[in-house]
Structures are given as C-alpha cells and as structure tokens.
XYZ file of C-alpha atoms in Angstrom:
154
model
C 0.000 0.000 0.000
C 1.390 3.397 -0.913
C 1.032 6.630 1.008
C -0.035 9.615 -1.048
C 2.755 12.125 -1.701
C 5.298 9.920 0.120
C 6.770 8.153 -2.925
C 9.839 10.451 -3.093
C 10.807 9.334 0.416
C 12.422 6.168 -1.029
C 15.358 8.407 -1.945
C 15.879 9.433 1.661
C 15.788 5.775 2.702
C 18.449 4.893 0.152
C 20.615 7.822 1.265
C 20.313 6.757 4.906
C 21.493 3.270 4.007
C 24.437 4.737 2.126
C 25.516 6.958 5.021
C 25.168 4.099 7.490
C 26.685 1.310 5.382
C 29.639 2.851 3.509
C 31.472 4.465 6.466
C 31.422 1.119 8.261
C 32.711 -0.639 5.168
C 35.492 1.902 4.635
C 36.554 2.015 8.301
C 36.649 -1.723 8.950
C 38.268 -3.011 5.799
C 41.951 -2.730 5.064
C 42.817 -0.814 1.884
C 43.557 -3.899 -0.274
C 40.477 -5.696 1.009
C 38.394 -2.565 0.462
C 39.526 -2.240 -3.154
C 38.626 -5.859 -3.861
C 35.309 -5.482 -2.026
C 34.139 -2.358 -3.856
C 34.978 -3.915 -7.206
C 33.495 -7.348 -6.558
C 30.471 -6.276 -4.479
C 28.551 -4.494 -7.280
C 29.099 -7.456 -9.575
C 27.856 -9.897 -6.931
C 24.873 -7.729 -5.955
C 23.777 -7.251 -9.554
C 24.235 -10.966 -10.302
C 22.349 -12.002 -7.147
C 19.505 -9.581 -7.910
C 19.236 -10.763 -11.511
C 19.383 -14.457 -10.615
C 16.885 -14.029 -7.766
C 14.460 -12.088 -9.958
C 14.719 -14.734 -12.682
C 14.308 -17.647 -10.268
C 11.404 -15.932 -8.523
C 9.484 -15.629 -11.778
C 9.809 -19.391 -12.122
C 9.192 -20.218 -8.443
C 5.952 -21.752 -7.246
C 5.605 -19.783 -4.036
C 5.210 -16.043 -3.564
C 7.117 -16.048 -0.282
C 10.174 -17.794 -1.658
C 13.756 -16.905 -0.770
C 14.275 -15.608 -4.295
C 11.351 -13.209 -4.044
C 12.628 -11.658 -0.833
C 16.228 -11.493 -2.062
C 15.212 -9.756 -5.288
C 12.830 -7.447 -3.412
C 15.432 -6.401 -0.833
C 18.138 -5.811 -3.437
C 15.725 -3.901 -5.667
C 14.383 -1.718 -2.864
C 17.740 -0.973 -1.228
C 19.615 -0.360 -4.506
C 22.831 -1.598 -2.866
C 24.344 -2.364 -6.270
C 23.762 1.221 -7.389
C 25.315 2.552 -4.197
C 28.303 0.294 -4.745
C 28.768 1.718 -8.248
C 28.711 5.232 -6.786
C 31.187 4.083 -4.129
C 33.565 2.845 -6.819
C 33.320 6.218 -8.566
C 34.031 8.051 -5.312
C 36.958 5.745 -4.573
C 38.570 6.419 -7.954
C 37.874 10.141 -7.633
C 39.610 10.240 -4.250
C 42.505 7.788 -4.737
C 43.028 7.851 -8.523
C 42.095 11.394 -9.506
C 44.458 11.380 -12.512
C 42.582 8.459 -14.086
C 39.234 10.209 -13.655
C 40.636 13.485 -15.002
C 41.980 11.687 -18.058
C 38.680 9.925 -18.732
C 36.674 13.102 -17.978
C 38.477 14.966 -20.760
C 37.113 12.535 -23.349
C 34.149 14.386 -24.872
C 33.146 11.358 -26.938
C 32.518 9.294 -23.793
C 30.695 12.164 -22.105
C 28.424 12.855 -25.072
C 27.860 9.101 -25.489
C 26.667 8.904 -21.869
C 24.202 11.760 -22.392
C 23.009 10.139 -25.615
C 22.618 6.730 -23.938
C 20.590 8.194 -21.071
C 18.321 10.110 -23.440
C 17.877 7.030 -25.628
C 16.991 4.855 -22.626
C 14.458 7.410 -21.390
C 12.880 8.420 -24.713
C 12.473 4.881 -26.052
C 11.640 3.472 -22.601
C 14.294 0.787 -22.945
C 14.311 -1.612 -20.007
C 17.265 -3.851 -19.314
C 15.729 -6.551 -17.144
C 17.712 -7.059 -13.980
C 20.269 -4.344 -14.765
C 18.222 -1.232 -15.490
C 19.171 0.765 -12.392
C 22.803 -0.312 -12.551
C 23.115 0.886 -16.163
C 21.729 4.280 -15.147
C 24.070 4.293 -12.124
C 27.135 3.735 -14.288
C 26.096 6.418 -16.776
C 25.236 8.987 -14.121
C 28.363 8.128 -12.115
C 30.482 8.939 -15.147
C 28.586 12.180 -15.825
C 28.857 13.312 -12.196
C 32.574 12.530 -12.047
C 33.365 14.086 -15.419
C 31.351 17.204 -14.604
C 33.033 17.614 -11.232
C 36.523 17.142 -12.694
C 36.289 19.357 -15.763
C 36.783 23.089 -15.795
C 34.408 23.433 -18.777
C 31.946 20.490 -18.769
C 29.719 19.838 -21.757
C 26.657 20.307 -19.543
C 26.306 21.622 -16.012
C 24.355 19.566 -13.520
C-alpha cells in the first residue's frame, strides 16, 4: 500500500542506508580488502539480484527466498550505491585516471546520448536497469566535477 505524496521518500531511505553502510565498510576493511570489495560487491549484488528475480518468476511460491532477495536488493539499490562508491573511490585515490577519462568528450556525449535514448524509447534492461543508469550517471557526475568546462552543467 502506498502513502499519497510519500513516494519520493524512497530516496531518503536509500541515502540513509548509504551513510550508514559505507562508512562502516570503509573504516573496517583494510585498503587492499576494500579495493577488492568495492569492485566485486557491485558485480555480486547485480548478479544475485538478476538471478533471484529470474528464479522468482519461475518459483511456485510467492514467499520464496528468491522473491525476498530480489525485493530487498531492488528496494535498497545496494548495487547502485556500490557503483557510486567505486566512482568516489577512484575520484579520491586515482584522480588522474578520472581526469583523463573526464576529458574525453566522446565518452561524455555518449553517456548523455545513452541516457536520453533509454528514457525516450523506454528501454528496459531486465535485472540491470538501475545499474546501467548508475554507471552512466556516475560517469557524468565525475566528469562534470573534474572538468573546468563540462559539456553540460548539472
């Protein structure tokens, strides 16, 4: 059941998870372990969400493990937060790499074009839709923040 005018509050819930989860992850993992974790975690979360969603559609029971796993991962958007965490990590520890990539106007314009194409033609990538948007927006945010003269200002 939805509450009228409360739908935008999902964003606040996701932000709260991010501010609670990521500092703990960063503080308690050693640097090498952290690097491996932030690279592997999005892949595992996206794979688990996709597999769970697929298995749930073929499961006999509504209250199956796969339903709840897919629902939790979809609602919490942990994979999307992990993608943003990877972007922040590279921005902080490998700024030169981000600056080099941010200067590539072809990639930047391609990201804008991809986002517009996905939105205009209502293209849905089952199981990966939010993660694709996360990667595209992560690049745009990083490139915009790194460039002196970005193609578009956010």
